[in-house]
Tab-separated table of C-alpha atoms in Angstrom:
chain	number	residue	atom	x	y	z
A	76	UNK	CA	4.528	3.252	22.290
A	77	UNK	CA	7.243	5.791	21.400
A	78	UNK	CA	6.185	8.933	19.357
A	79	UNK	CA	9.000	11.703	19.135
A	80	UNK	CA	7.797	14.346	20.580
A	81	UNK	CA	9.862	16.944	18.093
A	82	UNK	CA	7.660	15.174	15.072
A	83	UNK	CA	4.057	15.177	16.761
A	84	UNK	CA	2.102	18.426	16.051
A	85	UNK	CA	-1.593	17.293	17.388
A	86	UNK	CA	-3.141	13.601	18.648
A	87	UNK	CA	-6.353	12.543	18.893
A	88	UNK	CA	-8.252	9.496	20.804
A	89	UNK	CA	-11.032	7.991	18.956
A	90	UNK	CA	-14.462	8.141	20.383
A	91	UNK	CA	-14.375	3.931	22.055
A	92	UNK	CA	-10.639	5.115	23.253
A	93	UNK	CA	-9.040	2.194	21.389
A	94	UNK	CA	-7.189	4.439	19.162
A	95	UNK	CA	-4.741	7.093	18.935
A	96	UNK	CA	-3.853	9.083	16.153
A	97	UNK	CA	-0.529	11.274	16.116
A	98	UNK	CA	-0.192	14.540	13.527
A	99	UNK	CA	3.326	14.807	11.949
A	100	UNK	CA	5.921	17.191	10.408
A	101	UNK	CA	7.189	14.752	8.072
A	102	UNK	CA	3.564	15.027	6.589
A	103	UNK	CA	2.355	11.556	7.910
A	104	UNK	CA	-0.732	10.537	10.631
A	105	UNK	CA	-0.140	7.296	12.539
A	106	UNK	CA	-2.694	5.186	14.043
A	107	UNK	CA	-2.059	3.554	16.922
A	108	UNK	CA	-3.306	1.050	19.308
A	109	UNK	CA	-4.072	2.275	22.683
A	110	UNK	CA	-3.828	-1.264	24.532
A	111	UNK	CA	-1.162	-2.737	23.462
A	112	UNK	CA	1.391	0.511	22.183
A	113	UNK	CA	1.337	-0.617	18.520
A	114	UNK	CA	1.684	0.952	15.604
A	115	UNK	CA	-1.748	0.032	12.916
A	116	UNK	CA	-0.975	2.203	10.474
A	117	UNK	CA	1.084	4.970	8.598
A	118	UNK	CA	-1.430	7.108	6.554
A	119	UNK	CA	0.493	9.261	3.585
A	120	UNK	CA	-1.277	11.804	1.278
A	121	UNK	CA	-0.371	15.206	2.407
A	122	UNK	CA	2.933	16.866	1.457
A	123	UNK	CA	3.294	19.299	4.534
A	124	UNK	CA	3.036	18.636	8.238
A	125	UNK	CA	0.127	18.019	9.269
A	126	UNK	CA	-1.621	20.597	11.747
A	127	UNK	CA	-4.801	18.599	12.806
A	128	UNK	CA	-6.282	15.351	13.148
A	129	UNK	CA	-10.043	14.691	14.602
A	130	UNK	CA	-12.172	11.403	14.543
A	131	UNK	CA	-15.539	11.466	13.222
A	132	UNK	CA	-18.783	10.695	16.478
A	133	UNK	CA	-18.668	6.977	15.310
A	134	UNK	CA	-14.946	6.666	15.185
A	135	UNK	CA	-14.842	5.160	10.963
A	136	UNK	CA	-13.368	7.966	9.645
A	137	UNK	CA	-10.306	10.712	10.235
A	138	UNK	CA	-9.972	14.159	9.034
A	139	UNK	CA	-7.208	15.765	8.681
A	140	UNK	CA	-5.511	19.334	8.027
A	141	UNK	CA	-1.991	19.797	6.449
A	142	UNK	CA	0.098	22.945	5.955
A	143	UNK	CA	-0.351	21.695	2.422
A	144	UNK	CA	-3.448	23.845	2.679
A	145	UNK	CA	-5.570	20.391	2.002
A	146	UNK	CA	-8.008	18.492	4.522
A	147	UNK	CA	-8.207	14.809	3.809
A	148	UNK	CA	-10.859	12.539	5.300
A	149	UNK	CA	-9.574	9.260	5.771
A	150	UNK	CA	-11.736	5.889	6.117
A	151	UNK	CA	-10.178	4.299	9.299
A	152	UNK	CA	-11.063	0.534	8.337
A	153	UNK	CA	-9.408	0.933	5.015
A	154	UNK	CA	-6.312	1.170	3.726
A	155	UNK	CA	-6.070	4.596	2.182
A	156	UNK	CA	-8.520	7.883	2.171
């Protein structure tokens, strides 16, 4: 797993510690898998870097906070948020 450090602003492990998810400048949160270094997912809604990410107690959902002045919530299993 390679994550410039430069573009990462905040990470966060998901509660079952299969998961990581990385905060970006470019306004993006990436999911990835803890075991094997991969890259799940590329989540896109917010148009400023984004400050924060946190996973909710059971691990189904992500919030997150953007310089946008927004806070999505983001449904992990899905596809979008």
């Amino acid at each position: 797993m390679h994550i410039p450090p430069s573009q990462v602003k905040r990470v966060a492990f998901s509660p079952d510690g299969k998961q990581l998810a990385s905060a970006s400048d470019d306004g993006t949160i990436r999911l990835w898998h803890i075991r094997f270094g991969e890259l799940r997912r590329i989540l896109k809604g917010h148009s400023g870097q984004v400050c924060d990410v946190a996973f909710s107690s059971d691990g189904k959902q992500l919030a997150s906070a953007s310089s946008d002045k927004t806070v999505r919530l983001w449904h992990v299993g899905s596809r979008g948020h």
